[in-house]
Each structure stands twice: as C-alpha cells, then as structure tokens.
C-alpha positions as a Markdown table, in Angstrom:
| # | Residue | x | y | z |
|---|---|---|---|---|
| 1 | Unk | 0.0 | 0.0 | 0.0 |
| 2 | Unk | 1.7 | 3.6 | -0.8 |
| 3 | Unk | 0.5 | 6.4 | -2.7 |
| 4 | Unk | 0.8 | 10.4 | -2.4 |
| 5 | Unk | -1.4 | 12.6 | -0.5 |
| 6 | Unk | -1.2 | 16.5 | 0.2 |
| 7 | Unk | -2.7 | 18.7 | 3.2 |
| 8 | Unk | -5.3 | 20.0 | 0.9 |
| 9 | Unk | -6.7 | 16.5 | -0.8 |
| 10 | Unk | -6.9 | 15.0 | 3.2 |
| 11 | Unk | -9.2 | 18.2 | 3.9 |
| 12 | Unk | -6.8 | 20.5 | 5.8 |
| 13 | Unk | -5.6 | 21.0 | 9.1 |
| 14 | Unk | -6.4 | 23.6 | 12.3 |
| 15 | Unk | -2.9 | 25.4 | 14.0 |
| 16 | Unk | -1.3 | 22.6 | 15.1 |
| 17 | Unk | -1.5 | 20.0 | 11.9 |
| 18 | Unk | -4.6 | 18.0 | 13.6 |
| 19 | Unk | -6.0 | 17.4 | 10.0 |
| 20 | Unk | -8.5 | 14.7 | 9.4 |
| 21 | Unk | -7.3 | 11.7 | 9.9 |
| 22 | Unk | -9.6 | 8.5 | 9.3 |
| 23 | Unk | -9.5 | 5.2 | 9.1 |
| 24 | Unk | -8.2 | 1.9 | 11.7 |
| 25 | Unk | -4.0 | 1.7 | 11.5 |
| 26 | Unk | -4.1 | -1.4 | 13.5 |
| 27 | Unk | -5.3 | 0.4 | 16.4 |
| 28 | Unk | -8.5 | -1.9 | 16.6 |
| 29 | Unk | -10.7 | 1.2 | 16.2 |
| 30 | Unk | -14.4 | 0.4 | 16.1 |
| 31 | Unk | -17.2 | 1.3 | 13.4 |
| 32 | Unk | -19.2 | 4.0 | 15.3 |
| 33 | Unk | -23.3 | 3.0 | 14.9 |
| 34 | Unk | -24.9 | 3.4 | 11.9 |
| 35 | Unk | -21.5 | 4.1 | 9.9 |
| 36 | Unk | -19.6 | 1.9 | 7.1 |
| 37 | Unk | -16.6 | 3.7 | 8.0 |
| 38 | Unk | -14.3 | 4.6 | 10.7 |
| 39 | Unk | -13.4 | 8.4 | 11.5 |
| 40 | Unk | -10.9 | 9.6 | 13.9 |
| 41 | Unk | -8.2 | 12.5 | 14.4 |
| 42 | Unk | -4.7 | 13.0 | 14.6 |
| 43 | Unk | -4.8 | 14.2 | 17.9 |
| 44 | Unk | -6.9 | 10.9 | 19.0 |
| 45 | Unk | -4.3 | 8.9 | 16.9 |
| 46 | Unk | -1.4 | 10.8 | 18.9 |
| 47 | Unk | -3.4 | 10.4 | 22.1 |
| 48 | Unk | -4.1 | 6.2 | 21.8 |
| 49 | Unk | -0.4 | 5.9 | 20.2 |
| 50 | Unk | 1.3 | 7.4 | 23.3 |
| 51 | Unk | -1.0 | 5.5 | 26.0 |
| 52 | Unk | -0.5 | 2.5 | 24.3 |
| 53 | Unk | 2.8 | 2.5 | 23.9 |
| 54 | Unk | 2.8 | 3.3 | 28.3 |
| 55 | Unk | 1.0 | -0.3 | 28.2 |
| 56 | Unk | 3.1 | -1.9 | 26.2 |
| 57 | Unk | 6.4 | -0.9 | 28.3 |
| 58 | Unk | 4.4 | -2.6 | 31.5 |
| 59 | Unk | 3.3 | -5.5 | 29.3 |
| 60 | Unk | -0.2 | -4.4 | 29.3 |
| 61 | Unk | -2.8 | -3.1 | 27.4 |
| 62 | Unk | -1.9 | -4.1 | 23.7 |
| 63 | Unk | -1.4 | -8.0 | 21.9 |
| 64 | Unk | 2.2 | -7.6 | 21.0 |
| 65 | Unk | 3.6 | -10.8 | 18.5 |
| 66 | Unk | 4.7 | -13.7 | 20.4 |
| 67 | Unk | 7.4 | -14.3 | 18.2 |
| 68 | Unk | 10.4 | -12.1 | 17.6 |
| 69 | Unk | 11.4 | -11.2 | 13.8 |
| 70 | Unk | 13.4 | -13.6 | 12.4 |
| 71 | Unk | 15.9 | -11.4 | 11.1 |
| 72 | Unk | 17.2 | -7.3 | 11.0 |
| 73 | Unk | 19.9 | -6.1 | 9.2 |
| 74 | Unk | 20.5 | -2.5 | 7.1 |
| 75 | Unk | 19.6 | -1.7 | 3.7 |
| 76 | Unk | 21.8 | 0.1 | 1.4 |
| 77 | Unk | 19.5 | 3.0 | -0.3 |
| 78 | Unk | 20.9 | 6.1 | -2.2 |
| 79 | Unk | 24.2 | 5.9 | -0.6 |
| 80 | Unk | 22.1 | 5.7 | 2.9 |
| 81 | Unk | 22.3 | 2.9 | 5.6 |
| 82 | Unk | 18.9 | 2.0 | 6.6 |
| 83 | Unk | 17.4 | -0.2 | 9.4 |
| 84 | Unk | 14.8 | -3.1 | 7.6 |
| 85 | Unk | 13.2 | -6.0 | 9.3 |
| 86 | Unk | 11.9 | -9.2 | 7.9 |
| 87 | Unk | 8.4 | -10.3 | 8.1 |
| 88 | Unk | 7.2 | -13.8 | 7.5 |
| 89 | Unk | 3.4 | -13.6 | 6.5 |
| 90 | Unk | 2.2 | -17.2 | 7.4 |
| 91 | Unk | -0.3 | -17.4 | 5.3 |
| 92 | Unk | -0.9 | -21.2 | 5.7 |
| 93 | Unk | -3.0 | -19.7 | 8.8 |
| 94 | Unk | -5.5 | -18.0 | 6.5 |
| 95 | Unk | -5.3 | -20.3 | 3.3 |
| 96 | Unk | -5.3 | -23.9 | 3.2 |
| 97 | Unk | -2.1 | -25.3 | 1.5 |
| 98 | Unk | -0.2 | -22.1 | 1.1 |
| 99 | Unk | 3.4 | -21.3 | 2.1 |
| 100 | Unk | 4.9 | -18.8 | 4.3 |
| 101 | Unk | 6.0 | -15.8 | 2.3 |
| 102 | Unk | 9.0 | -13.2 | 3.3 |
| 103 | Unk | 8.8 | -9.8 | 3.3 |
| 104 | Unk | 11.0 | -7.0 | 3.7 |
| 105 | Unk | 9.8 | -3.7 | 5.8 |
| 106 | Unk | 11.4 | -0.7 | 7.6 |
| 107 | Unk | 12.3 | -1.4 | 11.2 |
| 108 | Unk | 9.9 | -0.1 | 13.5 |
| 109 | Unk | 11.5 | 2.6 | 14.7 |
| 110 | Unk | 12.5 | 4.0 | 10.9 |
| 111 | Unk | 8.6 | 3.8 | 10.2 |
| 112 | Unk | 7.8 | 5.8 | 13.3 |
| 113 | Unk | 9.9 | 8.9 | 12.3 |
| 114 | Unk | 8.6 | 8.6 | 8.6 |
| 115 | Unk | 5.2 | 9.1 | 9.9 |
| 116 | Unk | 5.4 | 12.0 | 12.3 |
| 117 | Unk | 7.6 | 13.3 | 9.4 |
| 118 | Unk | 4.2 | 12.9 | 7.5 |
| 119 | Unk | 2.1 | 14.0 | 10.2 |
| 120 | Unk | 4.0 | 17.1 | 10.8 |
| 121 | Unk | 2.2 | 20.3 | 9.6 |
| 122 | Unk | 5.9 | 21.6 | 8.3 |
| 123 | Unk | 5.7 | 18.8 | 6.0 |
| 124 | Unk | 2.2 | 19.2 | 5.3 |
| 125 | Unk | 3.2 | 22.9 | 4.0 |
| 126 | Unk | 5.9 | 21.8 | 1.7 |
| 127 | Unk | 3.6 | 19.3 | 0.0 |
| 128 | Unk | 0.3 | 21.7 | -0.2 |
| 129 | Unk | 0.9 | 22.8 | -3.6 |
| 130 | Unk | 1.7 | 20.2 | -4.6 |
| 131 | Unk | 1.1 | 17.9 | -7.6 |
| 132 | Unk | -0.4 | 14.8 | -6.9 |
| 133 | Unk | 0.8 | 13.0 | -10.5 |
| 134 | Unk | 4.3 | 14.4 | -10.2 |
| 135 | Unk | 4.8 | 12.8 | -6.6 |
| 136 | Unk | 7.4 | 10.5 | -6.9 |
| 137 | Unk | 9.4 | 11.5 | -4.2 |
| 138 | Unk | 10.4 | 9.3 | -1.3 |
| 139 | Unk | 7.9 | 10.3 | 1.4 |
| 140 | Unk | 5.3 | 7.7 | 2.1 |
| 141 | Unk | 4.9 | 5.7 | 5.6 |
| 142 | Unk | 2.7 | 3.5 | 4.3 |
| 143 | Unk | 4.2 | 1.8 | 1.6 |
| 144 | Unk | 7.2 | 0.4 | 3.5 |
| 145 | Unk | 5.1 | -2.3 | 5.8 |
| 146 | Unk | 2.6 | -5.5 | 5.0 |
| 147 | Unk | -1.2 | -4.2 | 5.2 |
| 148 | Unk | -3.9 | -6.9 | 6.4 |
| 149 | Unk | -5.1 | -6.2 | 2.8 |
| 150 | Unk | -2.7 | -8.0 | 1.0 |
| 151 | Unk | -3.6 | -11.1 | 3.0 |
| 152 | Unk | -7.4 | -10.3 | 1.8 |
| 153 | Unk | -5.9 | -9.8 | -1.9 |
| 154 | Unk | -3.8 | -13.2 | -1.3 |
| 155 | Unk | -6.9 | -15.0 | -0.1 |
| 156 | Unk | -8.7 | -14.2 | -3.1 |
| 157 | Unk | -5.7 | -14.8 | -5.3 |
| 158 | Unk | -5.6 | -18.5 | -4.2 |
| 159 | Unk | -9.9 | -19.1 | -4.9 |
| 160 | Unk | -8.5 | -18.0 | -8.0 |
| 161 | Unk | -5.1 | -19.8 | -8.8 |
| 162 | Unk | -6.0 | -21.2 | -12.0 |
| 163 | Unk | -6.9 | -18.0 | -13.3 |
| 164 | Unk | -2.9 | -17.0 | -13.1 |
| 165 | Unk | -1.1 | -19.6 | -14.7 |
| 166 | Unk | 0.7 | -17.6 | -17.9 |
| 167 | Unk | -0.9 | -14.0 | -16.8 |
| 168 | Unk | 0.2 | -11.0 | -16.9 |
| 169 | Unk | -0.3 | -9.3 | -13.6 |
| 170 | Unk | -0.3 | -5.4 | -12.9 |
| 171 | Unk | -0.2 | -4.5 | -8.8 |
| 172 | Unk | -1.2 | -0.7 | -7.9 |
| 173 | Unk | 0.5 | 0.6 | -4.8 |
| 174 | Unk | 2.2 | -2.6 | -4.3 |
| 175 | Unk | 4.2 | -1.9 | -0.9 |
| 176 | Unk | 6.0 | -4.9 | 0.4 |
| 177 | Unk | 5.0 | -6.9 | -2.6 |
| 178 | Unk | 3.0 | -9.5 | -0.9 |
| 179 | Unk | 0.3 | -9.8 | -4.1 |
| 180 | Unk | 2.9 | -9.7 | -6.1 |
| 181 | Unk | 4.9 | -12.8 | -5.4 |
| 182 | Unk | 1.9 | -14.6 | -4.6 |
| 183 | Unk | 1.1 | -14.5 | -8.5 |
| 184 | Unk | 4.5 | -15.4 | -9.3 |
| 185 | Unk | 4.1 | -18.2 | -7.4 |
| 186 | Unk | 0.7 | -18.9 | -8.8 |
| 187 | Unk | 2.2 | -19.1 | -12.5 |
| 188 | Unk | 1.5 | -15.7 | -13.9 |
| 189 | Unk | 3.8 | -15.4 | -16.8 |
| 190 | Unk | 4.6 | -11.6 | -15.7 |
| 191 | Unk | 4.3 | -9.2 | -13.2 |
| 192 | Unk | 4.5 | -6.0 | -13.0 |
| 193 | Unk | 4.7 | -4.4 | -9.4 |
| 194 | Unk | 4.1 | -0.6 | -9.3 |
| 195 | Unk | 4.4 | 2.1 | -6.6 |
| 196 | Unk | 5.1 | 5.6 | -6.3 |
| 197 | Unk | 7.9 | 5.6 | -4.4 |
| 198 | Unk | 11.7 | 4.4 | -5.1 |
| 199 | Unk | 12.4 | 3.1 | -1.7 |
| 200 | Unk | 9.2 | 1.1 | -1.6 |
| 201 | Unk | 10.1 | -0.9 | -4.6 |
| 202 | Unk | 13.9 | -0.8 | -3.1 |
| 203 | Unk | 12.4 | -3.4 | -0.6 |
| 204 | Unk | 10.1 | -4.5 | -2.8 |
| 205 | Unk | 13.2 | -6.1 | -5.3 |
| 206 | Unk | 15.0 | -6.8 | -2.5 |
| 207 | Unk | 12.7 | -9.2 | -0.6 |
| 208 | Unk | 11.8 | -10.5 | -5.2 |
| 209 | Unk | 15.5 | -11.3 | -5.1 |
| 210 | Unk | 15.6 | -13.5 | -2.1 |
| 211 | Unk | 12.4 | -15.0 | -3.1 |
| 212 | Unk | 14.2 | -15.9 | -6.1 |
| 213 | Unk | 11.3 | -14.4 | -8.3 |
| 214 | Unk | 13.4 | -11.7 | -10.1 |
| 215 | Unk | 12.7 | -13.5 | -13.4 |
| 216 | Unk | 9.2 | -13.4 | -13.3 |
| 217 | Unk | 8.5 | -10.2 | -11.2 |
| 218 | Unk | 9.6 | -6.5 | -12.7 |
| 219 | Unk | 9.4 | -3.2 | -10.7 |
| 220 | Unk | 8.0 | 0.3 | -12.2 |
| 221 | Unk | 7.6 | 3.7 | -10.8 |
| 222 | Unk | 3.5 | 4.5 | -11.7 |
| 223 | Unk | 1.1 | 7.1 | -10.0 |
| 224 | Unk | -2.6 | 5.8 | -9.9 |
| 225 | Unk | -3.3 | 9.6 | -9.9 |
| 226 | Unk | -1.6 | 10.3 | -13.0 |
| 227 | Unk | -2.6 | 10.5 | -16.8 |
| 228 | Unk | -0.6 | 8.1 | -17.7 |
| 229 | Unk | -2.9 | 4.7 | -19.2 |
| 230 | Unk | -2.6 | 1.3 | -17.2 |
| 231 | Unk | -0.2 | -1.0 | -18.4 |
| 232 | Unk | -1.4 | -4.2 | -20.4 |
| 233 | Unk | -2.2 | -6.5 | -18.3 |
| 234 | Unk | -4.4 | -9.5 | -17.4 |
| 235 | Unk | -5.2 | -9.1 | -13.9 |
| 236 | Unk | -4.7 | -5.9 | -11.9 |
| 237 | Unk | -4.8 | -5.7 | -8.0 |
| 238 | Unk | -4.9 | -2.9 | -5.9 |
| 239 | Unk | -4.7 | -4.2 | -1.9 |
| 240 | Unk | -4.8 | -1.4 | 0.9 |
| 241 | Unk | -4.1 | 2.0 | -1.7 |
| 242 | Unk | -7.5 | 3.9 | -0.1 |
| 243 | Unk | -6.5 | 5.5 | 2.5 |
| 244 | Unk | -7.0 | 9.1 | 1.4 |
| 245 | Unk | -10.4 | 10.5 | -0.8 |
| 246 | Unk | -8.5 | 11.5 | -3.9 |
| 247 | Unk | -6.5 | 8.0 | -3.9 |
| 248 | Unk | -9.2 | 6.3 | -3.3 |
| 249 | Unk | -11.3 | 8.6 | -6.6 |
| 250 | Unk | -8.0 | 7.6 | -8.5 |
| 251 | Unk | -8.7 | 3.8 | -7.8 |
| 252 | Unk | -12.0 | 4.0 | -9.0 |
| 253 | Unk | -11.2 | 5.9 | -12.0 |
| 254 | Unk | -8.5 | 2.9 | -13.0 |
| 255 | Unk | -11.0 | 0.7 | -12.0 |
| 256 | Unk | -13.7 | 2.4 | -14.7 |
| 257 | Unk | -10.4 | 2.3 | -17.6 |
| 258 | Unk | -9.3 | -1.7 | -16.8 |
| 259 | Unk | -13.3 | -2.3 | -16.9 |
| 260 | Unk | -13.2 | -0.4 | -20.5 |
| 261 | Unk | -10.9 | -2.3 | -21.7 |
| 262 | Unk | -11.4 | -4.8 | -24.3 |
| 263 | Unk | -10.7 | -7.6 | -23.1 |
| 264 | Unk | -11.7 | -7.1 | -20.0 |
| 265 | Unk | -8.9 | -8.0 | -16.9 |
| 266 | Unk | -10.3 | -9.2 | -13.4 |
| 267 | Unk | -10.1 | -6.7 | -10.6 |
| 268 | Unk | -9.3 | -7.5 | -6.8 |
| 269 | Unk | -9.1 | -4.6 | -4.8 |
| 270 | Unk | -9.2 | -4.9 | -0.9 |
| 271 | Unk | -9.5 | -2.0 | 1.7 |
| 272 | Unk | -8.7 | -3.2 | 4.7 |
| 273 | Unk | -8.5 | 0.3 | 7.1 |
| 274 | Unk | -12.1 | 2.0 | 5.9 |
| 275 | Unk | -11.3 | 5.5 | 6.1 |
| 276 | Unk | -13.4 | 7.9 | 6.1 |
| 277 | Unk | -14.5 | 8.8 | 2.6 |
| 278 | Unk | -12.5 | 5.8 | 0.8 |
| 279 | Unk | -15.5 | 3.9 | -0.6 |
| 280 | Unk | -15.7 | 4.5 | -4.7 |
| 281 | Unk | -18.3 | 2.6 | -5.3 |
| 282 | Unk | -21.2 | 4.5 | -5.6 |
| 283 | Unk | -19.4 | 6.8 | -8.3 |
| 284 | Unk | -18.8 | 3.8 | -10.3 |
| 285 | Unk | -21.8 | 2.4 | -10.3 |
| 286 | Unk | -23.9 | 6.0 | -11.4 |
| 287 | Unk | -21.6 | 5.7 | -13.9 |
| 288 | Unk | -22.6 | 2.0 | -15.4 |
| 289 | Unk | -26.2 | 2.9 | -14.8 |
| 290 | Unk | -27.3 | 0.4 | -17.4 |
| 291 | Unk | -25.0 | -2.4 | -16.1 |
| 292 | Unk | -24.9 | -5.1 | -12.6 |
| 293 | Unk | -24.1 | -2.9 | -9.6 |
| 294 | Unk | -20.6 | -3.0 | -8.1 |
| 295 | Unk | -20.8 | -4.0 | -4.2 |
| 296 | Unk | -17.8 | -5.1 | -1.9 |
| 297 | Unk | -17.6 | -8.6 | 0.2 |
| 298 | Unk | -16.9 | -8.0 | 4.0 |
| 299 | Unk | -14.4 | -9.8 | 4.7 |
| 300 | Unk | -12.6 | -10.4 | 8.4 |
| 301 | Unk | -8.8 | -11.2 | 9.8 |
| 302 | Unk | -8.1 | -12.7 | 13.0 |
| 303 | Unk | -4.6 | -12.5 | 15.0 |
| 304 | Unk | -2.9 | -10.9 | 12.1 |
| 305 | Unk | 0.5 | -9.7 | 13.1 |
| 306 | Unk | 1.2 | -6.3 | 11.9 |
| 307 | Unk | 3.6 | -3.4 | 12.3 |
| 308 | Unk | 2.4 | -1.0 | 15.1 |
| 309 | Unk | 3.3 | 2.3 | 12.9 |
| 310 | Unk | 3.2 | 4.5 | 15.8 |
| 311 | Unk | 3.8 | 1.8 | 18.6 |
| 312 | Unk | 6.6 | 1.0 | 19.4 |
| 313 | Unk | 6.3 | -2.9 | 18.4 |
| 314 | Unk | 4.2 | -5.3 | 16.5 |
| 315 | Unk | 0.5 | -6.0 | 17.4 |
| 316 | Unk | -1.7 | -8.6 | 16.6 |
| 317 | Unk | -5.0 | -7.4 | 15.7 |
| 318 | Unk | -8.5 | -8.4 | 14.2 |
| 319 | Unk | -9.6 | -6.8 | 11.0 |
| 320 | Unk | -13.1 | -5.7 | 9.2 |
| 321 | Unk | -11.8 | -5.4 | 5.6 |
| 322 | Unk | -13.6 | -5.3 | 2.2 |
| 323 | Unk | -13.0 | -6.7 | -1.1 |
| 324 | Unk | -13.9 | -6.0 | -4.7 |
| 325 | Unk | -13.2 | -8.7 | -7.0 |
| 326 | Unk | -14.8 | -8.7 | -10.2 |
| 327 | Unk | -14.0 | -11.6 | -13.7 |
C-alpha cells in the first residue's frame, strides 16, 4: 500500500496540523453505529499511540507478537544505511495449503519517524501545492510495511489460482510486494509491481530477489493519480491504496479504464483500514447505470501480526476489511 497525498486532498488541518485523519491503522478502532466507515483525528491517533505505547512498556494493554522477527539487518539505499526487518506472513493460517512468504519492511522505529515526518504540519506545508501526479518523491509511511489487505488480496488470489497460470499481472500501490509474489508463485507469466515511491520498490526487489522471483516479477515507478494509461495487463490488483479520498477517486477511476478495456482484466481490490470517505463505489456504479451494480464482500482477519506504525512494536489485531473482486 503507498501512494501520495497533500494537506489540501486530506481536507486541511487547524494550527497545530490536527487534519483529518480516518481510518483503523491497526489500532483496533471500532465502526461507530450506523456508519460503514471509521473516522478519527490525529490528535486521538497521537493520544491512543502514546498510551499505548505506556501499556506496552508494562506489558499491558496491547497483543504484541509472540514471536520475535526472524531477522534485522541494514539496507543500502541512495548511498544511505537503513534499518529493515523481515516479516514472515504465514499465510498457511488463513489459506489452506499455502506457504509462508518473506517480506521485507522498515524497522519499526524508521517507520515511526517517517510518519510523524508525514504528520508534521511543516511537511504538510511543503507538499500543499503540490502535484499529486508528479509525486514520486520518497515520502510515504505506508508503503514500507505489510497491510492486512494483502492477506485479503492473497486470499482471493488462491480461490483464483488457476486464473494465473501464464498472466500478466499489474499491482497498484504494491508496498511490500505481498500480491505480487503470490502471482509469481501462482504461475503468472509476468508481473508487473508498481508504486510511487523508489524506496518502496527498493524493498520490494529486495525481498523478489531472495524470493528468487526476479525473473518473473519487474518493478516500475507509476502514479494511480496520474494520466498516464494502465499497463497491459491481465489481472490488476490494488490491496490497501485507499487511505485518502482522492487516492481512493484515483482507484475508481482505474478501476472504470481496466473495466473499459477490451478484453476485460479481473479486478481485486481490498481495503482493509475504511477511512473515512475511501468507498468509490457508488461513483462507479452511477456511472454503469445500465450495467450489474458493483458492491464489496466484508471480509474479516483474526490474530494478524502487523507493524504498530506508531507503537513501538508489533500488534496482533482483528480486522473488518472489504473486497472487490470482479472476472
């Protein structure tokens, strides 16, 4: 998951950079009554991070993992040393048959300062102005840990396996690559795993390489807000990108251009966070009027170890998600 956002597309902020911000980030927020999605602040966020992380210095309070990660070493990146952690998704827990897969992420501590970097209202000046589509800097949070979304995506992608032998698959915001080695593994011919940001796909090749997948899985710098038309493709996937109202417009706007196209390529997305303003749908579907209405599948994850982004260690958490997945 990793895309751009500015202050002005997440709806502004008062004095002290408390914008908007929505959605669950593995803080087990709850669905208020009566609403599909979840809706906080930053100075809530701030507020839970800080007593949580109290708990989880007495051992209280929070489900940290049980197991430690199995490996942390440093990551060479634009001359730069930098601290990266493995994570191994055991997916066998949430799909019958399948294998554990690696995955390479910024330690927590790295994460942590990348997203009060992004919180920051300083920051937030710097980026107002600017261009969504010309974004390919290296400033995303998000893109640089596993979302429970891929596991949703890699659910799917298994009820689906024959569908991916000698594919060509196209991954939107593709993070940690989870999605995209599971199709490699599935027998797609090809994939093709975009992001917007240059470090994200760093790790992205990086865990590819010691997967021993390099051959069958290629890397490409692509903005889902941009112009620019979707690759070819047979199968795109788009797991945890919606976590802003304009990303989550641009999603259903490539959605609407693979669905154009002729022949058609299936479509999983997955949302696994719900923020606040996230769900396309309804756009889409005024605009195929005289076609079957689009609808997500809920879709829930139990025990699923993730980073803690603002806390200072992994949490095991239970997650409302939702998935699209049309042939």
């Amino acid at each position: 998951m990793s895309a751009a956002i500015s202050n002005e597309q997440s709806g502004g902020g008062d004095d002290d950079g408390a914008f908007p911000f929505d959605g669950q980030l593995f803080y087990g927020l709850e669905q208020k009554p009566g609403e599909t999605e979840i809706r906080t602040s930053l100075a809530e966020m701030r507020s839970i991070s800080a007593r949580l992380n109290r708990e989880e210095e007495s051992d209280e309070g929070i489900r940290l993992q049980e197991e430690s990660v199995i490996d942390d070493r440093e990551f060479e990146w634009n001359g730069n040393r930098i601290p990266i952690k493995s994570r191994t998704v055991p997916l066998g827990r949430y799909i019958e048959g399948a294998q554990d897969v690696e995955l390479w992420e910024l330690a927590n501590t790295e994460t942590q300062e990348l997203v009060e970097s992004w919180m920051s209202k300083d920051e937030w000046n710097e980026l107002e102005n600017e261009n969504v589509a010309d974004s390919s800097g290296d400033f995303d949070p998000f893109g640089v840990v596993m979302w429970p979304g891929s596991i949703i995506a890699a659910q799917e992608m298994y009820q689906l396996k024959n569908n991916f032998v000698g594919k060509r698959v196209l991954t939107l915001g593709s993070g940690t690559g989870l999605e995209a080695q599971i199709a490699a593994r599935l027998g797609a011919a090809h994939v093709l795993a975009t992001d917007n940001y240059p470090l994200t796909l760093a790790l992205l090749e990086y865990a590819t390489e010691r997967a021993g997948l390099s051959h069958v899985i290629d890397t490409k710098l692509f903005d889902i807000c941009s112009q620019d038309p979707l690759p070819d493709c047979d199968i795109v996937i788009a797991a945890d990108v919606l976590y802003n109202d304009v990303l989550a417009k641009a999603v259903g706007r490539r959605c609407v251009e693979a669905l154009s196209q002729v022949p058609q390529p299936r479509l999983i997305v997955t949302d696994s966070q719900r923020f606040h303003g996230t769900d396309f749908l309804d756009s889409i579907n005024c605009e195929r009027s005289d076609r079957y209405k689009l609808h997500w599948e809920e879709k829930n994850l139990e025990q699923v170890e993730v980073s803690g982004i603002l806390i200072n260690d992994d949490q095991k958490i239970n997650v409302k998600a939702r998935l699209l997945s049309i042939a």
